[in-house]
Amino acid sequence: MSDAADALIEHCREAGQRITGPRRIIANVVVKSDDHPDVSEIYRRVTAIDPGISLSTVYRTLKIFAATGLVERHSFAGGRVRIEPASEVHHDHLIDIASGAVIEFRSDEIERLQALVARELGFELTGHRLVLYGRPLVRTLRRARKP
Amino acid sequence: MSDAADALIEHCREAGQRITGPRRIIANVVVKSDDHPDVSEIYRRVTAIDPGISLSTVYRTLKIFAATGLVERHSFAGGRVRIEPASEVHHDHLIDIASGAVIEFRSDEIERLQALVARELGFELTGHRLVLYGRPLVRTLRRARKP
DNA sequence: CTATTTAATGAGAATCGTTTGCAAATGCAT
DNA sequence: ATGCATTTGCAAACGATTCTCATTAAATAG
Ligand SMILES: [Mn+2]
Ligand SMILES: [Mn+2]
Ligand SMILES: [Zn+2]
Ligand SMILES: [Zn+2]
């Protein structure tokens, strides 16, 4: 149905995996999830389409997609893993502690400094995990002054 | 026995907690743990001193210490929580993917940029989590060239 | 120092997210 | 369509952490 989902299953096939009904559905659900859902939320969305698909299959399939680099698994605060379709450009996340919303951002400056710091410590940076937590700034509303 | 451990139990007392044998021992183990051990490692070290102390007590006590700000709980990659005594100055961590060793570092530049990024997104930065993963640079050994 | 009060402990059961074993179902190459 | 390997659903197993509750021990008052 979606082009991105097709790409997903195509990668799967190339990796020698069979294209099954459950995998098609899970791929579709994942690619249109821009809200970093956890696995049980994915399961909810998947079973809304086909109630017969099991939680095990969702877990297994997500693991395969992740191994193939098609899906990213984040572990923000709180036990459960959150899922997002792999994106072209790397980004990090800010979590709104008021609403729990996940906001994406990218800072080339920070990326650069991370590599630099690692180098200074005698390491080649191979990966990193950056999560910011923030409270929404109370935007001072412009309004009529009391008379 | 240790001054830092004394500070820990003193804080405990001020927080209205009882100073018990297990807590003294756990405090001592924690303050001299500079290697970010996980809870079962702490348990191992604690029971080496007093084999009667239970895992539940270790978990409970660490939670209390964390709530009082005396201990920090990190969740690096891999399920289990890692423990370190709270330090005066904030720092982040780099993990040597070759050995698993945890190296501490501090980058004022990165800290500053994080706050800036958050502000630009409309948030006041309240916390963050930064972990770098790196492979040790092969230090090119100076050695005799082949003749 | 002893009695009283109350919080802390140890042992184990419970929980939660995730993984695994296995028989039945299905994809896919022939 | 046939045959075989892979995938599935189900339930049981798992590992880390938390909880329950009867027992023990710290603090405090006498
Ligand atoms: Mn994202
Ligand atoms: Mn540290
Ligand atoms: Zn990044
Ligand atoms: Zn930091």
mmCIF file with all atom_site columns, N, CA and C in Angstrom, chain B residues 77-130:
data_model
loop_
_atom_site.group_PDB
_atom_site.id
_atom_site.type_symbol
_atom_site.label_atom_id
_atom_site.label_alt_id
_atom_site.label_comp_id
_atom_site.label_asym_id
_atom_site.label_entity_id
_atom_site.label_seq_id
_atom_site.pdbx_PDB_ins_code
_atom_site.Cartn_x
_atom_site.Cartn_y
_atom_site.Cartn_z
_atom_site.occupancy
_atom_site.B_iso_or_equiv
_atom_site.pdbx_formal_charge
_atom_site.auth_seq_id
_atom_site.auth_comp_id
_atom_site.auth_asym_id
_atom_site.auth_atom_id
_atom_site.pdbx_PDB_model_num
ATOM 1   N N  . ALA B 1 77  ? 22.948 0.967  27.432 1.00 0.00 ? 77  ALA B N  1
ATOM 2   C CA . ALA B 1 77  ? 22.398 -0.112 26.612 1.00 0.00 ? 77  ALA B CA 1
ATOM 3   C C  . ALA B 1 77  ? 22.363 -1.407 27.419 1.00 0.00 ? 77  ALA B C  1
ATOM 4   N N  . GLY B 1 78  ? 21.374 -2.233 27.134 1.00 0.00 ? 78  GLY B N  1
ATOM 5   C CA . GLY B 1 78  ? 21.243 -3.469 27.904 1.00 0.00 ? 78  GLY B CA 1
ATOM 6   C C  . GLY B 1 78  ? 20.375 -3.195 29.102 1.00 0.00 ? 78  GLY B C  1
ATOM 7   N N  . GLY B 1 79  ? 19.489 -4.132 29.388 1.00 0.00 ? 79  GLY B N  1
ATOM 8   C CA . GLY B 1 79  ? 18.448 -3.897 30.351 1.00 0.00 ? 79  GLY B CA 1
ATOM 9   C C  . GLY B 1 79  ? 18.834 -3.316 31.685 1.00 0.00 ? 79  GLY B C  1
ATOM 10  N N  . ARG B 1 80  ? 19.932 -3.783 32.277 1.00 0.00 ? 80  ARG B N  1
ATOM 11  C CA . ARG B 1 80  ? 20.082 -3.498 33.702 1.00 0.00 ? 80  ARG B CA 1
ATOM 12  C C  . ARG B 1 80  ? 20.613 -2.115 34.047 1.00 0.00 ? 80  ARG B C  1
ATOM 13  N N  . VAL B 1 81  ? 20.108 -1.612 35.136 1.00 0.00 ? 81  VAL B N  1
ATOM 14  C CA . VAL B 1 81  ? 20.475 -0.296 35.644 1.00 0.00 ? 81  VAL B CA 1
ATOM 15  C C  . VAL B 1 81  ? 21.883 -0.343 36.218 1.00 0.00 ? 81  VAL B C  1
ATOM 16  N N  . ARG B 1 82  ? 22.635 0.733  35.981 1.00 0.00 ? 82  ARG B N  1
ATOM 17  C CA . ARG B 1 82  ? 23.990 0.823  36.529 1.00 0.00 ? 82  ARG B CA 1
ATOM 18  C C  . ARG B 1 82  ? 24.011 1.936  37.563 1.00 0.00 ? 82  ARG B C  1
ATOM 19  N N  . ILE B 1 83  ? 24.815 1.705  38.589 1.00 0.00 ? 83  ILE B N  1
ATOM 20  C CA . ILE B 1 83  ? 24.823 2.582  39.754 1.00 0.00 ? 83  ILE B CA 1
ATOM 21  C C  . ILE B 1 83  ? 26.130 3.344  39.881 1.00 0.00 ? 83  ILE B C  1
ATOM 22  N N  . GLU B 1 84  ? 26.040 4.593  40.317 1.00 0.00 ? 84  GLU B N  1
ATOM 23  C CA . GLU B 1 84  ? 27.261 5.300  40.721 1.00 0.00 ? 84  GLU B CA 1
ATOM 24  C C  . GLU B 1 84  ? 26.919 6.277  41.828 1.00 0.00 ? 84  GLU B C  1
ATOM 25  N N  . PRO B 1 85  ? 27.868 6.517  42.718 1.00 0.00 ? 85  PRO B N  1
ATOM 26  C CA . PRO B 1 85  ? 27.636 7.535  43.744 1.00 0.00 ? 85  PRO B CA 1
ATOM 27  C C  . PRO B 1 85  ? 27.472 8.886  43.074 1.00 0.00 ? 85  PRO B C  1
ATOM 28  N N  . ALA B 1 86  ? 26.550 9.691  43.562 1.00 0.00 ? 86  ALA B N  1
ATOM 29  C CA . ALA B 1 86  ? 26.334 11.001 42.969 1.00 0.00 ? 86  ALA B CA 1
ATOM 30  C C  . ALA B 1 86  ? 27.624 11.809 43.055 1.00 0.00 ? 86  ALA B C  1
ATOM 31  N N  . SER B 1 87  ? 27.941 12.482 41.959 1.00 0.00 ? 87  SER B N  1
ATOM 32  C CA . SER B 1 87  ? 29.172 13.261 41.948 1.00 0.00 ? 87  SER B CA 1
ATOM 33  C C  . SER B 1 87  ? 28.846 14.745 41.995 1.00 0.00 ? 87  SER B C  1
ATOM 34  N N  . GLU B 1 88  ? 29.796 15.514 42.494 1.00 0.00 ? 88  GLU B N  1
ATOM 35  C CA . GLU B 1 88  ? 29.609 16.963 42.592 1.00 0.00 ? 88  GLU B CA 1
ATOM 36  C C  . GLU B 1 88  ? 29.313 17.552 41.233 1.00 0.00 ? 88  GLU B C  1
ATOM 37  N N  . VAL B 1 89  ? 30.226 17.302 40.305 1.00 0.00 ? 89  VAL B N  1
ATOM 38  C CA . VAL B 1 89  ? 30.097 17.882 38.972 1.00 0.00 ? 89  VAL B CA 1
ATOM 39  C C  . VAL B 1 89  ? 29.440 16.890 38.028 1.00 0.00 ? 89  VAL B C  1
ATOM 40  N N  . HIS B 1 90  ? 28.499 17.394 37.244 1.00 0.00 ? 90  HIS B N  1
ATOM 41  C CA . HIS B 1 90  ? 27.825 16.542 36.266 1.00 0.00 ? 90  HIS B CA 1
ATOM 42  C C  . HIS B 1 90  ? 28.821 16.025 35.230 1.00 0.00 ? 90  HIS B C  1
ATOM 43  N N  . HIS B 1 91  ? 28.588 14.818 34.788 1.00 0.00 ? 91  HIS B N  1
ATOM 44  C CA . HIS B 1 91  ? 29.401 14.285 33.693 1.00 0.00 ? 91  HIS B CA 1
ATOM 45  C C  . HIS B 1 91  ? 28.569 13.335 32.851 1.00 0.00 ? 91  HIS B C  1
ATOM 46  N N  . ASP B 1 92  ? 29.038 13.056 31.667 1.00 0.00 ? 92  ASP B N  1
ATOM 47  C CA . ASP B 1 92  ? 28.393 12.069 30.819 1.00 0.00 ? 92  ASP B CA 1
ATOM 48  C C  . ASP B 1 92  ? 29.360 10.908 30.623 1.00 0.00 ? 92  ASP B C  1
ATOM 49  N N  . HIS B 1 93  ? 28.948 9.945  29.824 1.00 0.00 ? 93  HIS B N  1
ATOM 50  C CA . HIS B 1 93  ? 29.737 8.712  29.737 1.00 0.00 ? 93  HIS B CA 1
ATOM 51  C C  . HIS B 1 93  ? 30.025 8.285  28.310 1.00 0.00 ? 93  HIS B C  1
ATOM 52  N N  . LEU B 1 94  ? 31.195 7.707  28.143 1.00 0.00 ? 94  LEU B N  1
ATOM 53  C CA . LEU B 1 94  ? 31.553 7.070  26.886 1.00 0.00 ? 94  LEU B CA 1
ATOM 54  C C  . LEU B 1 94  ? 31.795 5.607  27.194 1.00 0.00 ? 94  LEU B C  1
ATOM 55  N N  . ILE B 1 95  ? 31.223 4.742  26.388 1.00 0.00 ? 95  ILE B N  1
ATOM 56  C CA . ILE B 1 95  ? 31.397 3.316  26.613 1.00 0.00 ? 95  ILE B CA 1
ATOM 57  C C  . ILE B 1 95  ? 32.305 2.718  25.561 1.00 0.00 ? 95  ILE B C  1
ATOM 58  N N  . ASP B 1 96  ? 33.346 2.102  26.049 1.00 0.00 ? 96  ASP B N  1
ATOM 59  C CA . ASP B 1 96  ? 34.301 1.415  25.186 1.00 0.00 ? 96  ASP B CA 1
ATOM 60  C C  . ASP B 1 96  ? 33.647 0.129  24.716 1.00 0.00 ? 96  ASP B C  1
ATOM 61  N N  . ILE B 1 97  ? 33.272 0.094  23.428 1.00 0.00 ? 97  ILE B N  1
ATOM 62  C CA . ILE B 1 97  ? 32.529 -1.075 22.944 1.00 0.00 ? 97  ILE B CA 1
ATOM 63  C C  . ILE B 1 97  ? 33.410 -2.315 22.886 1.00 0.00 ? 97  ILE B C  1
ATOM 64  N N  . ALA B 1 98  ? 34.713 -2.102 22.987 1.00 0.00 ? 98  ALA B N  1
ATOM 65  C CA . ALA B 1 98  ? 35.607 -3.263 22.960 1.00 0.00 ? 98  ALA B CA 1
ATOM 66  C C  . ALA B 1 98  ? 35.624 -3.951 24.320 1.00 0.00 ? 98  ALA B C  1
ATOM 67  N N  . SER B 1 99  ? 35.711 -3.168 25.372 1.00 0.00 ? 99  SER B N  1
ATOM 68  C CA . SER B 1 99  ? 35.873 -3.747 26.716 1.00 0.00 ? 99  SER B CA 1
ATOM 69  C C  . SER B 1 99  ? 34.638 -3.580 27.587 1.00 0.00 ? 99  SER B C  1
ATOM 70  N N  . GLY B 1 100 ? 33.735 -2.709 27.193 1.00 0.00 ? 100 GLY B N  1
ATOM 71  C CA . GLY B 1 100 ? 32.573 -2.433 28.026 1.00 0.00 ? 100 GLY B CA 1
ATOM 72  C C  . GLY B 1 100 ? 32.856 -1.401 29.101 1.00 0.00 ? 100 GLY B C  1
ATOM 73  N N  . ALA B 1 101 ? 34.087 -0.950 29.185 1.00 0.00 ? 101 ALA B N  1
ATOM 74  C CA . ALA B 1 101 ? 34.462 0.019  30.212 1.00 0.00 ? 101 ALA B CA 1
ATOM 75  C C  . ALA B 1 101 ? 33.700 1.325  30.042 1.00 0.00 ? 101 ALA B C  1
ATOM 76  N N  . VAL B 1 102 ? 33.407 1.962  31.151 1.00 0.00 ? 102 VAL B N  1
ATOM 77  C CA . VAL B 1 102 ? 32.696 3.235  31.144 1.00 0.00 ? 102 VAL B CA 1
ATOM 78  C C  . VAL B 1 102 ? 33.681 4.359  31.448 1.00 0.00 ? 102 VAL B C  1
ATOM 79  N N  . ILE B 1 103 ? 33.802 5.293  30.529 1.00 0.00 ? 103 ILE B N  1
ATOM 80  C CA . ILE B 1 103 ? 34.707 6.426  30.727 1.00 0.00 ? 103 ILE B CA 1
ATOM 81  C C  . ILE B 1 103 ? 33.875 7.684  30.930 1.00 0.00 ? 103 ILE B C  1
ATOM 82  N N  . GLU B 1 104 ? 34.245 8.482  31.921 1.00 0.00 ? 104 GLU B N  1
ATOM 83  C CA . GLU B 1 104 ? 33.479 9.690  32.193 1.00 0.00 ? 104 GLU B CA 1
ATOM 84  C C  . GLU B 1 104 ? 34.091 10.875 31.480 1.00 0.00 ? 104 GLU B C  1
ATOM 85  N N  . PHE B 1 105 ? 33.254 11.807 31.087 1.00 0.00 ? 105 PHE B N  1
ATOM 86  C CA . PHE B 1 105 ? 33.781 13.029 30.492 1.00 0.00 ? 105 PHE B CA 1
ATOM 87  C C  . PHE B 1 105 ? 32.798 14.160 30.739 1.00 0.00 ? 105 PHE B C  1
ATOM 88  N N  . ARG B 1 106 ? 33.267 15.347 30.457 1.00 0.00 ? 106 ARG B N  1
ATOM 89  C CA . ARG B 1 106 ? 32.404 16.509 30.604 1.00 0.00 ? 106 ARG B CA 1
ATOM 90  C C  . ARG B 1 106 ? 32.737 17.476 29.495 1.00 0.00 ? 106 ARG B C  1
ATOM 91  N N  . SER B 1 107 ? 31.740 17.935 28.788 1.00 0.00 ? 107 SER B N  1
ATOM 92  C CA . SER B 1 107 ? 31.962 18.914 27.743 1.00 0.00 ? 107 SER B CA 1
ATOM 93  C C  . SER B 1 107 ? 31.022 20.087 27.965 1.00 0.00 ? 107 SER B C  1
ATOM 94  N N  . ASP B 1 108 ? 31.590 21.184 28.424 1.00 0.00 ? 108 ASP B N  1
ATOM 95  C CA . ASP B 1 108 ? 30.767 22.370 28.671 1.00 0.00 ? 108 ASP B CA 1
ATOM 96  C C  . ASP B 1 108 ? 30.122 22.845 27.388 1.00 0.00 ? 108 ASP B C  1
ATOM 97  N N  . GLU B 1 109 ? 30.858 22.665 26.285 1.00 0.00 ? 109 GLU B N  1
ATOM 98  C CA . GLU B 1 109 ? 30.316 23.068 24.985 1.00 0.00 ? 109 GLU B CA 1
ATOM 99  C C  . GLU B 1 109 ? 29.039 22.305 24.676 1.00 0.00 ? 109 GLU B C  1
ATOM 100 N N  . ILE B 1 110 ? 29.108 20.982 24.835 1.00 0.00 ? 110 ILE B N  1
ATOM 101 C CA . ILE B 1 110 ? 27.921 20.174 24.541 1.00 0.00 ? 110 ILE B CA 1
ATOM 102 C C  . ILE B 1 110 ? 26.787 20.530 25.493 1.00 0.00 ? 110 ILE B C  1
ATOM 103 N N  . GLU B 1 111 ? 27.118 20.717 26.755 1.00 0.00 ? 111 GLU B N  1
ATOM 104 C CA . GLU B 1 111 ? 26.082 21.067 27.731 1.00 0.00 ? 111 GLU B CA 1
ATOM 105 C C  . GLU B 1 111 ? 25.381 22.361 27.307 1.00 0.00 ? 111 GLU B C  1
ATOM 106 N N  . ARG B 1 112 ? 26.188 23.324 26.912 1.00 0.00 ? 112 ARG B N  1
ATOM 107 C CA . ARG B 1 112 ? 25.648 24.619 26.509 1.00 0.00 ? 112 ARG B CA 1
ATOM 108 C C  . ARG B 1 112 ? 24.737 24.474 25.294 1.00 0.00 ? 112 ARG B C  1
ATOM 109 N N  . LEU B 1 113 ? 25.210 23.701 24.316 1.00 0.00 ? 113 LEU B N  1
ATOM 110 C CA . LEU B 1 113 ? 24.437 23.532 23.086 1.00 0.00 ? 113 LEU B CA 1
ATOM 111 C C  . LEU B 1 113 ? 23.124 22.812 23.335 1.00 0.00 ? 113 LEU B C  1
ATOM 112 N N  . GLN B 1 114 ? 23.130 21.878 24.257 1.00 0.00 ? 114 GLN B N  1
ATOM 113 C CA . GLN B 1 114 ? 21.895 21.164 24.570 1.00 0.00 ? 114 GLN B CA 1
ATOM 114 C C  . GLN B 1 114 ? 20.828 22.128 25.059 1.00 0.00 ? 114 GLN B C  1
ATOM 115 N N  . ALA B 1 115 ? 21.227 23.003 25.977 1.00 0.00 ? 115 ALA B N  1
ATOM 116 C CA . ALA B 1 115 ? 20.272 23.974 26.509 1.00 0.00 ? 115 ALA B CA 1
ATOM 117 C C  . ALA B 1 115 ? 19.771 24.883 25.388 1.00 0.00 ? 115 ALA B C  1
ATOM 118 N N  . LEU B 1 116 ? 20.707 25.227 24.515 1.00 0.00 ? 116 LEU B N  1
ATOM 119 C CA . LEU B 1 116 ? 20.363 26.110 23.398 1.00 0.00 ? 116 LEU B CA 1
ATOM 120 C C  . LEU B 1 116 ? 19.372 25.458 22.455 1.00 0.00 ? 116 LEU B C  1
ATOM 121 N N  . VAL B 1 117 ? 19.647 24.220 22.102 1.00 0.00 ? 117 VAL B N  1
ATOM 122 C CA . VAL B 1 117 ? 18.754 23.473 21.209 1.00 0.00 ? 117 VAL B CA 1
ATOM 123 C C  . VAL B 1 117 ? 17.360 23.387 21.817 1.00 0.00 ? 117 VAL B C  1
ATOM 124 N N  . ALA B 1 118 ? 17.322 23.046 23.091 1.00 0.00 ? 118 ALA B N  1
ATOM 125 C CA . ALA B 1 118 ? 16.023 22.919 23.764 1.00 0.00 ? 118 ALA B CA 1
ATOM 126 C C  . ALA B 1 118 ? 15.274 24.251 23.707 1.00 0.00 ? 118 ALA B C  1
ATOM 127 N N  . ARG B 1 119 ? 15.971 25.335 24.014 1.00 0.00 ? 119 ARG B N  1
ATOM 128 C CA . ARG B 1 119 ? 15.346 26.655 23.999 1.00 0.00 ? 119 ARG B CA 1
ATOM 129 C C  . ARG B 1 119 ? 14.768 26.957 22.626 1.00 0.00 ? 119 ARG B C  1
ATOM 130 N N  . GLU B 1 120 ? 15.562 26.635 21.585 1.00 0.00 ? 120 GLU B N  1
ATOM 131 C CA . GLU B 1 120 ? 15.096 26.903 20.216 1.00 0.00 ? 120 GLU B CA 1
ATOM 132 C C  . GLU B 1 120 ? 13.843 26.115 19.870 1.00 0.00 ? 120 GLU B C  1
ATOM 133 N N  . LEU B 1 121 ? 13.693 24.964 20.521 1.00 0.00 ? 121 LEU B N  1
ATOM 134 C CA . LEU B 1 121 ? 12.510 24.136 20.259 1.00 0.00 ? 121 LEU B CA 1
ATOM 135 C C  . LEU B 1 121 ? 11.335 24.566 21.137 1.00 0.00 ? 121 LEU B C  1
ATOM 136 N N  . GLY B 1 122 ? 11.575 25.554 21.998 1.00 0.00 ? 122 GLY B N  1
ATOM 137 C CA . GLY B 1 122 ? 10.506 26.043 22.858 1.00 0.00 ? 122 GLY B CA 1
ATOM 138 C C  . GLY B 1 122 ? 10.430 25.335 24.197 1.00 0.00 ? 122 GLY B C  1
ATOM 139 N N  . PHE B 1 123 ? 11.576 24.817 24.647 1.00 0.00 ? 123 PHE B N  1
ATOM 140 C CA . PHE B 1 123 ? 11.593 24.107 25.922 1.00 0.00 ? 123 PHE B CA 1
ATOM 141 C C  . PHE B 1 123 ? 12.690 24.614 26.837 1.00 0.00 ? 123 PHE B C  1
ATOM 142 N N  . GLU B 1 124 ? 12.418 24.457 28.108 1.00 0.00 ? 124 GLU B N  1
ATOM 143 C CA . GLU B 1 124 ? 13.467 24.703 29.091 1.00 0.00 ? 124 GLU B CA 1
ATOM 144 C C  . GLU B 1 124 ? 14.068 23.347 29.416 1.00 0.00 ? 124 GLU B C  1
ATOM 145 N N  . LEU B 1 125 ? 15.355 23.212 29.193 1.00 0.00 ? 125 LEU B N  1
ATOM 146 C CA . LEU B 1 125 ? 16.025 21.927 29.404 1.00 0.00 ? 125 LEU B CA 1
ATOM 147 C C  . LEU B 1 125 ? 16.020 21.572 30.890 1.00 0.00 ? 125 LEU B C  1
ATOM 148 N N  . THR B 1 126 ? 15.446 20.419 31.205 1.00 0.00 ? 126 THR B N  1
ATOM 149 C CA . THR B 1 126 ? 15.406 20.002 32.613 1.00 0.00 ? 126 THR B CA 1
ATOM 150 C C  . THR B 1 126 ? 16.326 18.821 32.890 1.00 0.00 ? 126 THR B C  1
ATOM 151 N N  . GLY B 1 127 ? 16.786 18.191 31.853 1.00 0.00 ? 127 GLY B N  1
ATOM 152 C CA . GLY B 1 127 ? 17.686 17.057 32.036 1.00 0.00 ? 127 GLY B CA 1
ATOM 153 C C  . GLY B 1 127 ? 18.116 16.525 30.692 1.00 0.00 ? 127 GLY B C  1
ATOM 154 N N  . HIS B 1 128 ? 19.031 15.606 30.725 1.00 0.00 ? 128 HIS B N  1
ATOM 155 C CA . HIS B 1 128 ? 19.459 14.998 29.464 1.00 0.00 ? 128 HIS B CA 1
ATOM 156 C C  . HIS B 1 128 ? 20.202 13.714 29.742 1.00 0.00 ? 128 HIS B C  1
ATOM 157 N N  . ARG B 1 129 ? 20.384 12.954 28.702 1.00 0.00 ? 129 ARG B N  1
ATOM 158 C CA . ARG B 1 129 ? 21.114 11.711 28.812 1.00 0.00 ? 129 ARG B CA 1
ATOM 159 C C  . ARG B 1 129 ? 21.975 11.589 27.579 1.00 0.00 ? 129 ARG B C  1
ATOM 160 N N  . LEU B 1 130 ? 23.260 11.564 27.784 1.00 0.00 ? 130 LEU B N  1
ATOM 161 C CA . LEU B 1 130 ? 24.192 11.477 26.661 1.00 0.00 ? 130 LEU B CA 1
ATOM 162 C C  . LEU B 1 130 ? 25.154 10.330 26.904 1.00 0.00 ? 130 LEU B C  1
#
